mmCIF file of C-alpha atoms and ligand atoms in Angstrom:
data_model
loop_
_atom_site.group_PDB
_atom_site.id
_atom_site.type_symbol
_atom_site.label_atom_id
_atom_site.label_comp_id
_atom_site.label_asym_id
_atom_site.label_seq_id
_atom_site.Cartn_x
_atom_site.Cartn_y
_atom_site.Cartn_z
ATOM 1 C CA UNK H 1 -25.931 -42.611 21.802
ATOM 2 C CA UNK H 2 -26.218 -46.314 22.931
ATOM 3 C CA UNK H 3 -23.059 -48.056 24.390
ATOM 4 C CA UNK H 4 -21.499 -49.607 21.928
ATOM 5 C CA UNK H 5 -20.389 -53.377 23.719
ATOM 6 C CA UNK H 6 -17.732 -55.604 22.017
ATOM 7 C CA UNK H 7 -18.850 -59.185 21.707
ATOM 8 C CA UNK H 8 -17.162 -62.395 20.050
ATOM 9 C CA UNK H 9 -19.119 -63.609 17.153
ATOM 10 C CA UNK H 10 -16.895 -66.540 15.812
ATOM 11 C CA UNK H 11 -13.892 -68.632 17.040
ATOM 12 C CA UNK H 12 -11.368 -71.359 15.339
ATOM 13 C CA UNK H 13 -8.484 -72.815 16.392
ATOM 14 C CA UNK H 14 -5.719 -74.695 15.398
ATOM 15 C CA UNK H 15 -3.521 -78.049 16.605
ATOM 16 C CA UNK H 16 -0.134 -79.464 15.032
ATOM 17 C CA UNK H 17 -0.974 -82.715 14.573
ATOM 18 C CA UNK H 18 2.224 -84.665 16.086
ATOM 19 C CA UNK H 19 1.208 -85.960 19.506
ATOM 20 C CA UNK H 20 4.270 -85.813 22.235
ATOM 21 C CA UNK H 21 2.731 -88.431 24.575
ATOM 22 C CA UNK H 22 4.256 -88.661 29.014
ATOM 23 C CA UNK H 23 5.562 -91.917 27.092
ATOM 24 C CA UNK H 24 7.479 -90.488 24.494
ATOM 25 C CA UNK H 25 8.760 -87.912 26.696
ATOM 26 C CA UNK H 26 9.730 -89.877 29.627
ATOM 27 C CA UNK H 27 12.388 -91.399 26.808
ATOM 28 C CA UNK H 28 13.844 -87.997 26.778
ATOM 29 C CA UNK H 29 13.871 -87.052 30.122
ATOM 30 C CA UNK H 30 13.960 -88.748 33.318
ATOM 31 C CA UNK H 31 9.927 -88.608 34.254
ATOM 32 C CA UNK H 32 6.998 -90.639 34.355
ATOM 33 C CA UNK H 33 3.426 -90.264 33.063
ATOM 34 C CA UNK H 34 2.132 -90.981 36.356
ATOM 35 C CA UNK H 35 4.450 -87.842 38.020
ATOM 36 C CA UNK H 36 3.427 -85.573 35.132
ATOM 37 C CA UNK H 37 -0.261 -86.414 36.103
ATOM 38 C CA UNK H 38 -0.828 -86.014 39.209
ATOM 39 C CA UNK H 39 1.823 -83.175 39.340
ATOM 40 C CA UNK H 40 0.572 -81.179 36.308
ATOM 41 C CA UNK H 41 -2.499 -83.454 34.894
ATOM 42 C CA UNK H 42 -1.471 -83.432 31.067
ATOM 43 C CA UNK H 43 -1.463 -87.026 29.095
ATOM 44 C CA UNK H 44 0.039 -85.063 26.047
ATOM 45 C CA UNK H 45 0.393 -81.869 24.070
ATOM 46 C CA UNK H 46 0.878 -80.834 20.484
ATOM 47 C CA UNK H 47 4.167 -80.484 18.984
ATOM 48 C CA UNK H 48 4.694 -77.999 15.110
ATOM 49 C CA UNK H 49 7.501 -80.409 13.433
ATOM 50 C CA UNK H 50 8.737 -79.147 10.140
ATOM 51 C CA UNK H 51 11.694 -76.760 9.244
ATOM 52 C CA UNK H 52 10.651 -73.313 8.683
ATOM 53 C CA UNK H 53 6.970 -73.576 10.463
ATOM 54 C CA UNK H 54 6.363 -70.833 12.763
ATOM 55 C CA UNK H 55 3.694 -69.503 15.116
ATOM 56 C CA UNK H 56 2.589 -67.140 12.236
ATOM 57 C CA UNK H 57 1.890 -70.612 10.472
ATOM 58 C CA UNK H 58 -0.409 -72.005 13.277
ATOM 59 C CA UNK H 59 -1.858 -68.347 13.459
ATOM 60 C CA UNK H 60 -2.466 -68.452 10.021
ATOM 61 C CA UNK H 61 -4.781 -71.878 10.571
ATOM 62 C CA UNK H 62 -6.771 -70.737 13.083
ATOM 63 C CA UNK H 63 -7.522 -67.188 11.327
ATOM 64 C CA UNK H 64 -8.331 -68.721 7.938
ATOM 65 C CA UNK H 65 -10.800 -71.122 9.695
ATOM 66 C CA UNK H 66 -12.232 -68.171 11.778
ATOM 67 C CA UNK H 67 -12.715 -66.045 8.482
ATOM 68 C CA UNK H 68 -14.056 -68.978 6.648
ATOM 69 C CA UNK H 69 -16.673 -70.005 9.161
ATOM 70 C CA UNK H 70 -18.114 -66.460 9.963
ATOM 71 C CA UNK H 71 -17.961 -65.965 6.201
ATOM 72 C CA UNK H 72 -15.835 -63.092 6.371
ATOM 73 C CA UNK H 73 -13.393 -61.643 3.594
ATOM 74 C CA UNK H 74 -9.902 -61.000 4.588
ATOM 75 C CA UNK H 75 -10.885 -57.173 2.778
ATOM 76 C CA UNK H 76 -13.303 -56.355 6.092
ATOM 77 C CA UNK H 77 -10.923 -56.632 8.920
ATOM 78 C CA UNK H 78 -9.928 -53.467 10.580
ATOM 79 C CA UNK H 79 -7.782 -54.703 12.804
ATOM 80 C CA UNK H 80 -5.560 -58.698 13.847
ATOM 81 C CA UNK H 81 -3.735 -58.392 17.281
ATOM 82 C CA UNK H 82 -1.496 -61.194 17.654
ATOM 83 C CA UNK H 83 -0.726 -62.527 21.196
ATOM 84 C CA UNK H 84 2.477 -64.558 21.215
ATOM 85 C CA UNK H 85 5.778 -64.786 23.576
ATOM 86 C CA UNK H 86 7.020 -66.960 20.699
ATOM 87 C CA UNK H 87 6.855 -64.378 17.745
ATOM 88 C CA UNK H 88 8.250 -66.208 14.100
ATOM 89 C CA UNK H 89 11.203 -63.453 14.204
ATOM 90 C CA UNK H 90 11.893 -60.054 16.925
ATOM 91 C CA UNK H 91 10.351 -58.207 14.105
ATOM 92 C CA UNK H 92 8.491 -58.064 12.542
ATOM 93 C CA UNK H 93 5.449 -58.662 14.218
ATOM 94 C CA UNK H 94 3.990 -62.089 13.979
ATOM 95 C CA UNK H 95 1.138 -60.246 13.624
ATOM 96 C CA UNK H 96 1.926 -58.676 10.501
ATOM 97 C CA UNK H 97 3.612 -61.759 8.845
ATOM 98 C CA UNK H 98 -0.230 -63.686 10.278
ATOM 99 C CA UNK H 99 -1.605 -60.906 8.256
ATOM 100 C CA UNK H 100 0.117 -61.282 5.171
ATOM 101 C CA UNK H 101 -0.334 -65.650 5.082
ATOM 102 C CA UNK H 102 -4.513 -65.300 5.307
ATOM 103 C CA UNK H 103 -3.975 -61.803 2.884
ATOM 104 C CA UNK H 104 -5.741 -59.119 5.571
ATOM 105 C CA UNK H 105 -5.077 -56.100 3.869
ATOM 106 C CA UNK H 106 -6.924 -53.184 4.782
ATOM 107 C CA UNK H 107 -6.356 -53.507 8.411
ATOM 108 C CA UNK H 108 -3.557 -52.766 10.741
ATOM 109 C CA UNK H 109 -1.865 -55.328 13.061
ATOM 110 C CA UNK H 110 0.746 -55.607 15.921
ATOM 111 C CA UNK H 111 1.526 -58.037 18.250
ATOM 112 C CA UNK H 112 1.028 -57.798 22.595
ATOM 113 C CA UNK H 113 3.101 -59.578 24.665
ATOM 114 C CA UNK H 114 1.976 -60.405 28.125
ATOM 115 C CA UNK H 115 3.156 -63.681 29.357
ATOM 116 C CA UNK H 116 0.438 -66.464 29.515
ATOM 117 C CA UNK H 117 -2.158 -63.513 30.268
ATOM 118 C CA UNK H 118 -1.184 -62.332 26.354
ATOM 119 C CA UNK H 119 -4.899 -63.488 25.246
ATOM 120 C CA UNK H 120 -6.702 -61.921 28.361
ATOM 121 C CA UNK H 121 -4.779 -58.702 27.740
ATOM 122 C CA UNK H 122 -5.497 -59.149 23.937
ATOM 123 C CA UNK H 123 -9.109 -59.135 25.134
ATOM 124 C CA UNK H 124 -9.606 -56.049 26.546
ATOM 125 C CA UNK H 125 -7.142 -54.578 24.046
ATOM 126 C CA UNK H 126 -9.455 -56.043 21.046
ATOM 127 C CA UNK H 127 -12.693 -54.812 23.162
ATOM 128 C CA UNK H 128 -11.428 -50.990 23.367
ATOM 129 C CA UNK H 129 -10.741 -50.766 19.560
ATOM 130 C CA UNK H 130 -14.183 -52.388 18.867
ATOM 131 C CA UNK H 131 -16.284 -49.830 21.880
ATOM 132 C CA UNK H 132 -14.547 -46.769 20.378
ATOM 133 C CA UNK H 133 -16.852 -47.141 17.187
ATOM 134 C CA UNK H 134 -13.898 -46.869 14.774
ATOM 135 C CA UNK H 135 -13.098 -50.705 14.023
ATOM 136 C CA UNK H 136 -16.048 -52.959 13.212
ATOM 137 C CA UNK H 137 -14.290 -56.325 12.807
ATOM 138 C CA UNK H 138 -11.342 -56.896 15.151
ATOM 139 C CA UNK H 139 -9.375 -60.700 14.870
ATOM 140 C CA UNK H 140 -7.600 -61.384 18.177
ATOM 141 C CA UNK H 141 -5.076 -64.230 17.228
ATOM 142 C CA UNK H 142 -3.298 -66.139 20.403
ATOM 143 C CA UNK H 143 -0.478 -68.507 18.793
ATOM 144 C CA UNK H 144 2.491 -70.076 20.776
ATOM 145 C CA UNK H 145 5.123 -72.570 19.109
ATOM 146 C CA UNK H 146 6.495 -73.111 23.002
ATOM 147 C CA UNK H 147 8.406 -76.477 21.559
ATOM 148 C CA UNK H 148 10.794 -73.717 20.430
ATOM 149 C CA UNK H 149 11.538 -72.197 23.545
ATOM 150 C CA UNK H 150 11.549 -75.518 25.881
ATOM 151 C CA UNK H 151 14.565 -77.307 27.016
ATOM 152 C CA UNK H 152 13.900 -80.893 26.118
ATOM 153 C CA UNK H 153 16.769 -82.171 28.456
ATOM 154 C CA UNK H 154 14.827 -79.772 31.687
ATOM 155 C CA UNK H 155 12.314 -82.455 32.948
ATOM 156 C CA UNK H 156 10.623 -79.548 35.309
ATOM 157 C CA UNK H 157 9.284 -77.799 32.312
ATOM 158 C CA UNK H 158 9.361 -79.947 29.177
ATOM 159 C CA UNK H 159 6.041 -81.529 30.184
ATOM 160 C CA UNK H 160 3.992 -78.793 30.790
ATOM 161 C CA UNK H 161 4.003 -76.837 27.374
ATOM 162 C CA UNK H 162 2.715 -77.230 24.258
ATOM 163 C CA UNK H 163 2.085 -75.876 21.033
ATOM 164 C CA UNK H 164 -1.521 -74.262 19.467
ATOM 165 C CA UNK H 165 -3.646 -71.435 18.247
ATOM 166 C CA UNK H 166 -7.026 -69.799 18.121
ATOM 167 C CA UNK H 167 -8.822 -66.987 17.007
ATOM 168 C CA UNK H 168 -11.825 -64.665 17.841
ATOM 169 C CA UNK H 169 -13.473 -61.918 15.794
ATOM 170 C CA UNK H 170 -15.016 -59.381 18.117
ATOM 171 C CA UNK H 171 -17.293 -56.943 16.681
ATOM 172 C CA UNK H 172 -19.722 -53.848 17.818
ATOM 173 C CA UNK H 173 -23.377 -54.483 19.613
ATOM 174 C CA UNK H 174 -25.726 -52.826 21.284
ATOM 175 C CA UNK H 175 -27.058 -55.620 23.204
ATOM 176 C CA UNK H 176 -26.059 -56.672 26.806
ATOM 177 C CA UNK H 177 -23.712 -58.995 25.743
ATOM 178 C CA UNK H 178 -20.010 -59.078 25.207
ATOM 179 C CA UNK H 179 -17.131 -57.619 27.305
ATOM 180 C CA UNK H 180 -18.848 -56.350 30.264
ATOM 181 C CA UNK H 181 -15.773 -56.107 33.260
ATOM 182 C CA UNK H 182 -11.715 -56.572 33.407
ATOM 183 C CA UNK H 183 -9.631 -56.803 36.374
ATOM 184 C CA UNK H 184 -5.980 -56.625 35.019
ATOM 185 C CA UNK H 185 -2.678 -56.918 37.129
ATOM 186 C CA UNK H 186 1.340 -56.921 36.613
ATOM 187 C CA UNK H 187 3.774 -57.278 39.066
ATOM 188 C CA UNK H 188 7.230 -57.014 36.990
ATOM 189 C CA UNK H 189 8.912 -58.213 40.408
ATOM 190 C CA UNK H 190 7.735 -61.371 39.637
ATOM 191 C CA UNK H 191 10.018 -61.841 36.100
ATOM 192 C CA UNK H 192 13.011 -63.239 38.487
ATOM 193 C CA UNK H 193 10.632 -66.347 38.678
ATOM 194 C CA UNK H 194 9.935 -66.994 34.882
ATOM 195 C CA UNK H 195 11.721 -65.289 32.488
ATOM 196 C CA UNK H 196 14.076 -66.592 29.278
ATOM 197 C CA UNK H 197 17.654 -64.608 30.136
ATOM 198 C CA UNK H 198 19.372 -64.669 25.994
ATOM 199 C CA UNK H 199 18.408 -63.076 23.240
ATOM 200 C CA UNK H 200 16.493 -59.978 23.669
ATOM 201 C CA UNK H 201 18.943 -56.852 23.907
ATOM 202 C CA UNK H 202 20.318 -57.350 27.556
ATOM 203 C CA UNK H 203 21.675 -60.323 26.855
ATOM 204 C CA UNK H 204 22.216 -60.737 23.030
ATOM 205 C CA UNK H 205 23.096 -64.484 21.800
ATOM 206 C CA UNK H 206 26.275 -65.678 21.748
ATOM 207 C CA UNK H 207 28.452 -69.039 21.954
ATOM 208 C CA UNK H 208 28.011 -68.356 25.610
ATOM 209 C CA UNK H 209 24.245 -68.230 25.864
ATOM 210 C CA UNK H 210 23.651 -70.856 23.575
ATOM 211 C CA UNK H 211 25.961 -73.013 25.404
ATOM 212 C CA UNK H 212 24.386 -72.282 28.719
ATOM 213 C CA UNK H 213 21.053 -73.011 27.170
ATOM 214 C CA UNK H 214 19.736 -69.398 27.848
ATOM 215 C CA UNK H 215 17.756 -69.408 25.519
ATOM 216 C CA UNK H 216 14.726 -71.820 26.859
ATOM 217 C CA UNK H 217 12.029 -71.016 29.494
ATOM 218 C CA UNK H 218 13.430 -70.286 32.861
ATOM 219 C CA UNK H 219 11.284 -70.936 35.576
ATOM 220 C CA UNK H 220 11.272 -71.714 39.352
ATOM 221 C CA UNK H 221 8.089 -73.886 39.650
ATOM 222 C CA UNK H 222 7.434 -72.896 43.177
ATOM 223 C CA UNK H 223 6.935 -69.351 43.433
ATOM 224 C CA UNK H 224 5.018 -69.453 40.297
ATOM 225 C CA UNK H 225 2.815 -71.807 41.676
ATOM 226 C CA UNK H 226 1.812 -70.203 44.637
ATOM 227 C CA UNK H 227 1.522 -66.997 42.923
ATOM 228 C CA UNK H 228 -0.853 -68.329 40.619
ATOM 229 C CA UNK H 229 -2.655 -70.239 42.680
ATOM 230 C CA UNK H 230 -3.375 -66.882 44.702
ATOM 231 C CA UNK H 231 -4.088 -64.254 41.909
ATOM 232 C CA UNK H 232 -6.166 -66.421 39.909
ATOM 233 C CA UNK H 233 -8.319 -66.911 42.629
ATOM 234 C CA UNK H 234 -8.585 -64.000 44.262
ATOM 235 C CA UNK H 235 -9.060 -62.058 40.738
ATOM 236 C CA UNK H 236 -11.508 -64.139 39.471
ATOM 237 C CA UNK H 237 -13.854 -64.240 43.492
ATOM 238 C CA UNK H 238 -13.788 -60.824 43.348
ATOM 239 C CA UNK H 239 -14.672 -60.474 39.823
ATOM 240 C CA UNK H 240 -18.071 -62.868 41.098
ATOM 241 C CA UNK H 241 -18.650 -60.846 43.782
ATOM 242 C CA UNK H 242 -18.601 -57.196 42.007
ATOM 243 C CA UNK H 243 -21.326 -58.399 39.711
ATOM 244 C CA UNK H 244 -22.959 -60.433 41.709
ATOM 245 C CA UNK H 245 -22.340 -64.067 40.165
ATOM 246 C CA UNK H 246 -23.171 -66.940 42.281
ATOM 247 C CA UNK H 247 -21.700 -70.473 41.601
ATOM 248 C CA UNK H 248 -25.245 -71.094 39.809
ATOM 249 C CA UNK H 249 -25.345 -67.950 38.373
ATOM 250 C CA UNK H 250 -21.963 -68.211 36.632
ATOM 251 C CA UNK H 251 -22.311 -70.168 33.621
ATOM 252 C CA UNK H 252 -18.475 -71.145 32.800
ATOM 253 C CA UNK H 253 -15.282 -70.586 34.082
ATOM 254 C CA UNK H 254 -12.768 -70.279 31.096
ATOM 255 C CA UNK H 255 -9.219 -70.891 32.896
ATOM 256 C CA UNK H 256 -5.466 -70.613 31.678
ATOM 257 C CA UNK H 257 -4.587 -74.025 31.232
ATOM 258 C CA UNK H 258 -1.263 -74.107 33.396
ATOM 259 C CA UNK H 259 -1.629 -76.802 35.856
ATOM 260 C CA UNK H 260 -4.627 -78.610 36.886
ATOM 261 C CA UNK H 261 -3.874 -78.272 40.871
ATOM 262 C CA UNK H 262 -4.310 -74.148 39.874
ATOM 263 C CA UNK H 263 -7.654 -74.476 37.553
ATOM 264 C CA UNK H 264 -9.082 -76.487 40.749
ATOM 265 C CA UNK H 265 -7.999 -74.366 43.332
ATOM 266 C CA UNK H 266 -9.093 -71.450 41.779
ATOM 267 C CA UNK H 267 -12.670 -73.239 40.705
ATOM 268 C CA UNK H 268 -12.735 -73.948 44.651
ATOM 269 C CA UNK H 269 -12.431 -70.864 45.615
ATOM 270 C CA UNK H 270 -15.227 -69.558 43.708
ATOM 271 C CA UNK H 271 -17.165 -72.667 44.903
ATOM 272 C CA UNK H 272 -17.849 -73.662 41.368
ATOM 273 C CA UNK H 273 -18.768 -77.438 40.611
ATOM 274 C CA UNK H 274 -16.146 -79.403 38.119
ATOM 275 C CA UNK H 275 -19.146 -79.308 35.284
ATOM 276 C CA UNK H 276 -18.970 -75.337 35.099
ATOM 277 C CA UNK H 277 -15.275 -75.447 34.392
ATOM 278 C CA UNK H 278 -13.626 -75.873 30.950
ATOM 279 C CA UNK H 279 -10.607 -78.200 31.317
ATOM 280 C CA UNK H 280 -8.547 -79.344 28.271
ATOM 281 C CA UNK H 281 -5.126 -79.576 29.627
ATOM 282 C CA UNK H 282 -5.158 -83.183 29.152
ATOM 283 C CA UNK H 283 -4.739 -83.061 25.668
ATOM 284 C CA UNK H 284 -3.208 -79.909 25.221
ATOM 285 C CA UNK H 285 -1.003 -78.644 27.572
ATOM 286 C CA UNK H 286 -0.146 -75.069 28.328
ATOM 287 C CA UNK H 287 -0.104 -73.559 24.651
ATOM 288 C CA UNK H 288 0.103 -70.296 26.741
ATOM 289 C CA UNK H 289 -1.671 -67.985 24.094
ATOM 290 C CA UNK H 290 -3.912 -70.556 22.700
ATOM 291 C CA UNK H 291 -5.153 -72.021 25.839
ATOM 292 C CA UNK H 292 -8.314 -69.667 26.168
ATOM 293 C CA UNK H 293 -9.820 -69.366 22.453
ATOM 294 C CA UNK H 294 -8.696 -73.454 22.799
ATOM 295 C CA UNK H 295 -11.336 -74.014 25.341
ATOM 296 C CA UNK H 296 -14.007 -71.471 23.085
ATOM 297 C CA UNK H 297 -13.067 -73.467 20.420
ATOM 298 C CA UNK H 298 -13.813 -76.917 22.147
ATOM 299 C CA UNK H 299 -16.758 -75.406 24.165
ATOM 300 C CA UNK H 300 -18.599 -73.532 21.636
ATOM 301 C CA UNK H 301 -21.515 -75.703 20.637
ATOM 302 C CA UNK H 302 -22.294 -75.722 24.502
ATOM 303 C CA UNK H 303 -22.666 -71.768 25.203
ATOM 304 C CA UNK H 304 -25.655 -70.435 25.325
ATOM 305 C CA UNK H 305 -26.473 -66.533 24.317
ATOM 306 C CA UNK H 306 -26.520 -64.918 27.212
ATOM 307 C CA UNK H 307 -24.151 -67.444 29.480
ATOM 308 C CA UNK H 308 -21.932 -65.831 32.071
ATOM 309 C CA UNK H 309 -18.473 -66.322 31.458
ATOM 310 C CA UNK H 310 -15.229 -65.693 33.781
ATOM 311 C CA UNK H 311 -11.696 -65.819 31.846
ATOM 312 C CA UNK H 312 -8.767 -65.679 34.432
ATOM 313 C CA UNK H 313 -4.995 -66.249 33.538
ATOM 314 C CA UNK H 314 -1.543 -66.020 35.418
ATOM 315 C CA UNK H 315 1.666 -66.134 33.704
ATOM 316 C CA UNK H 316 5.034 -64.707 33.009
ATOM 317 C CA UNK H 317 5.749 -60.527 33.982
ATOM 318 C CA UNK H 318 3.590 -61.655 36.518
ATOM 319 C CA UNK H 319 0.368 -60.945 34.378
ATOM 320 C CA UNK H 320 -2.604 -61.923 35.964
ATOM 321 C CA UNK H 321 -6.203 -60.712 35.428
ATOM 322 C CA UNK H 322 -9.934 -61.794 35.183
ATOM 323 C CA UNK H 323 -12.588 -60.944 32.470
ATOM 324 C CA UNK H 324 -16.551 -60.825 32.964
ATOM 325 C CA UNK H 325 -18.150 -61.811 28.987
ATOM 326 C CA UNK H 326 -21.762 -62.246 27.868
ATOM 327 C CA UNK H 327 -21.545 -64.976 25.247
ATOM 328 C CA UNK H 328 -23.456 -63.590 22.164
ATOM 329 C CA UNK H 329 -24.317 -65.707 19.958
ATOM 330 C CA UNK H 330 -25.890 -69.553 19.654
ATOM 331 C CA UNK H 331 -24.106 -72.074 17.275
HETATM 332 O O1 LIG F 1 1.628 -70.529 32.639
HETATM 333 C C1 LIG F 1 2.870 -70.067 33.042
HETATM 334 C C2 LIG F 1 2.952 -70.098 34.494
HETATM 335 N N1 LIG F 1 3.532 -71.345 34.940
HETATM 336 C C3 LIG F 1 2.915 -72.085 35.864
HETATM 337 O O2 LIG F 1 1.796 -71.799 36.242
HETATM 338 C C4 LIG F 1 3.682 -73.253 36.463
HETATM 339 C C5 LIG F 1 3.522 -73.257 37.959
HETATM 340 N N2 LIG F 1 4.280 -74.332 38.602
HETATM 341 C C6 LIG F 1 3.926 -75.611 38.511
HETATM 342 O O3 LIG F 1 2.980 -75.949 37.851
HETATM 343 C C7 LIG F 1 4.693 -76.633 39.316
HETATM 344 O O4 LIG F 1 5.501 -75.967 40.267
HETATM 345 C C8 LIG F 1 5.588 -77.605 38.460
HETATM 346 C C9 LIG F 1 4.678 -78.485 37.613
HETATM 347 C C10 LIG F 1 6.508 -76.787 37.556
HETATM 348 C C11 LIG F 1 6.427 -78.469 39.360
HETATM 349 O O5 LIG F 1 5.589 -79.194 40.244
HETATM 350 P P1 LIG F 1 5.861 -79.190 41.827
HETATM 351 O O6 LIG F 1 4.827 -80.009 42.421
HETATM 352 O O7 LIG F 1 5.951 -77.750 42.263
HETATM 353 O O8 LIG F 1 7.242 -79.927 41.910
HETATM 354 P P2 LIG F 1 8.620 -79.405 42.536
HETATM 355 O O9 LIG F 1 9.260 -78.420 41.627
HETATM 356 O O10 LIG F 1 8.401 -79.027 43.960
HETATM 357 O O11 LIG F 1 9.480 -80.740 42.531
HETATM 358 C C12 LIG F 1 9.121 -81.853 43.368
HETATM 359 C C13 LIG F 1 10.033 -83.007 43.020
HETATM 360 C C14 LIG F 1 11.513 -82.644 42.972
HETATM 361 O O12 LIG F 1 12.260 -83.746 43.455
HETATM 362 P P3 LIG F 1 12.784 -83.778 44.961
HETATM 363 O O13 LIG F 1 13.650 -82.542 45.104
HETATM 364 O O14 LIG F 1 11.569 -83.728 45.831
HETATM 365 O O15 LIG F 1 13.532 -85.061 45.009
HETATM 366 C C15 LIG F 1 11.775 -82.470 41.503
HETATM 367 O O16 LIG F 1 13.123 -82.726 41.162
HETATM 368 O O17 LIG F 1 9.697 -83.499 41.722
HETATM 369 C C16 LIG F 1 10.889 -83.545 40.921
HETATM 370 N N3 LIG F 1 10.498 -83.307 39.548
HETATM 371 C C17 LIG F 1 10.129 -84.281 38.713
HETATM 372 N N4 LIG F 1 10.035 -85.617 38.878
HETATM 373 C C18 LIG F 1 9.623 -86.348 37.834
HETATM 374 C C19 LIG F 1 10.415 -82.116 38.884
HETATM 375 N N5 LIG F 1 9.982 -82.324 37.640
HETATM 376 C C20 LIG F 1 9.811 -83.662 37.501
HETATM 377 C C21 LIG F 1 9.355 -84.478 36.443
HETATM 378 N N6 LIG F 1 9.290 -85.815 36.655
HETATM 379 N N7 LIG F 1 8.997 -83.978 35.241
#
């Protein structure tokens, strides 16, 4: 029997359309647009406004768009993984709730949590469903509503995040293209760093947590930093190196969108020049789940079939990892 690869065939995302500008937010905290630059590189990033709009809602977006431009009915999907650290409720899954808004029926759903690796985990989650022959037509959704979970009065991390989605159907092939290689890491250790201490059952909410605003992002910029910095790079060199992939060779590096200083340090390392490496942090910010089908979704009219891709992410657990993917198909 011929091996049966998993390849994305269609992508969409979604954007809230309020803009929080460096401006805007260096009213709110004490910061500057020209620290927040050359610290972190972002101009601005997405905000969802509105009472009662969720991640499932930006979810939603990008997996209507994805079904609607790869002309596929709700009816044929076997399968929506949703990748979120910002789920609408502890359960259900926002998967489930995703599937119900865009009226996937016929499929089941769940969500994976996994830090700002969620979507690179998602990947080779989506790919093993697909390769085992069962599930033709697998959505991988990654949605984050961070503005929920970010202390607006905590200038370290109010600038960096930002809210989005996007989508990816990933179906069978017997071609060479697709999922080829993953090289997947956790180090739990690494949760003192980045973590959010209420409201999950160690530390249930309360008066007390709410008033010791425990229930934003924790994190010590530092250590993640460096730790990023390191397993991004090394993950993603010796991801070149097992198959071979020279810095001409390699057709695009598809990077978590974090920090700038990381994406170029790790595009250093594997000695790739600035035109081979998708950047949209600018704009965006660090949707954490969104930022790789972001770049797809921004990129897409440039890849080629056939183009080398590298996907490498660090985030929260520690997750970090690196996947090796044939582009499929020309737009
Ligand atoms: O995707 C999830 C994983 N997360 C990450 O990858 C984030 C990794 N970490 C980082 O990106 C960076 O560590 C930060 C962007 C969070 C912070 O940048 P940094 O260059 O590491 O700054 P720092 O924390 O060392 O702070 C340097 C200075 C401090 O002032 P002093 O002590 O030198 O006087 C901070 O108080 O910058 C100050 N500072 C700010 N100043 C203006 C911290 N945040 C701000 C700010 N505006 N927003």
């Amino acid at each position: 029997m011929e091996k049966i690869n998993a390849a994305i065939t269609g992508i969409a995302g979604y954007v809230p359309d309020y803009v929080l500008t460096n401006d805007e937010l260096s009213r709110m905290v004490d910061t500057s647009d020209e620290w927040i630059m050359t610290r972190i590189g972002i101009k601005e990033r997405r905000i969802l406004k509105g009472d009662a709009k969720g991640t499932s809602d930006m979810g939603a977006e990008a997996v209507k768009s994805l079904l609607e431009k790869t002309e596929t009915s709700p009816d044929e999907i076997d399968l929506l993984i949703c990748t979120t650290v910002t789920p609408d409720m502890q359960f259900p899954a926002t998967a489930n709730i995703i599937s119900d808004k865009v009226g996937i029926k016929n499929a089941f759903s769940f969500d994976l949590n996994a830090g700002c690796s969620g979507f690179l985990f998602g990947m080779s989650t989506a790919s093993k469903f697909v390769q085992s022959g069962k599930y033709k037509k697998v959505v991988l959704v990654g949605a984050d509503k961070m503005s929920s979970i970010v202390d607006y009065e905590d200038r370290s991390v109010s600038p960096i995040f930002g809210d989005g989605s996007g989508a990816v159907l990933f179906e069978p092939t017997t071609e060479d293209v697709g999922i080829i290689d993953e090289i997947l890491h956790v180090d739990g250790a690494g949760r003192k760093h980045l973590h959010q201490k209420a409201g999950g059952s160690l530390k249930p909410p309360t008066h007390e947590t709410i008033d010791a605003r425990e229930h934003y992002i924790y994190q010590e910029g530092q250590p993640v930093f460096k730790a990023a910095v390191k397993g991004m790079a090394d993950v993603s060199v010796e991801m070149m190196e097992k198959h071979n992939l020279t810095s001409d060779s390699l057709t695009w590096l598809v990077p978590h969108q974090a920090n700038l200083r990381i994406i170029t340090a790790t595009a250093h390392r594997m000695n790739l020049p600035p035109e081979k490496v998708m950047i949209n942090i600018e704009k965006y910010g660090n949707t954490t789940d969104g930022t790789l089908p972001l770049l797809l979704w921004e990129w897409e009219k440039k890849l080629k079939k056939g183009n080398h891709l590298i996907f490498s992410t660090f985030g929260a657990g520690f997750t970090w990892g690196a996947i090796y993917l044939k582009w499929a198909y020309n737009s």
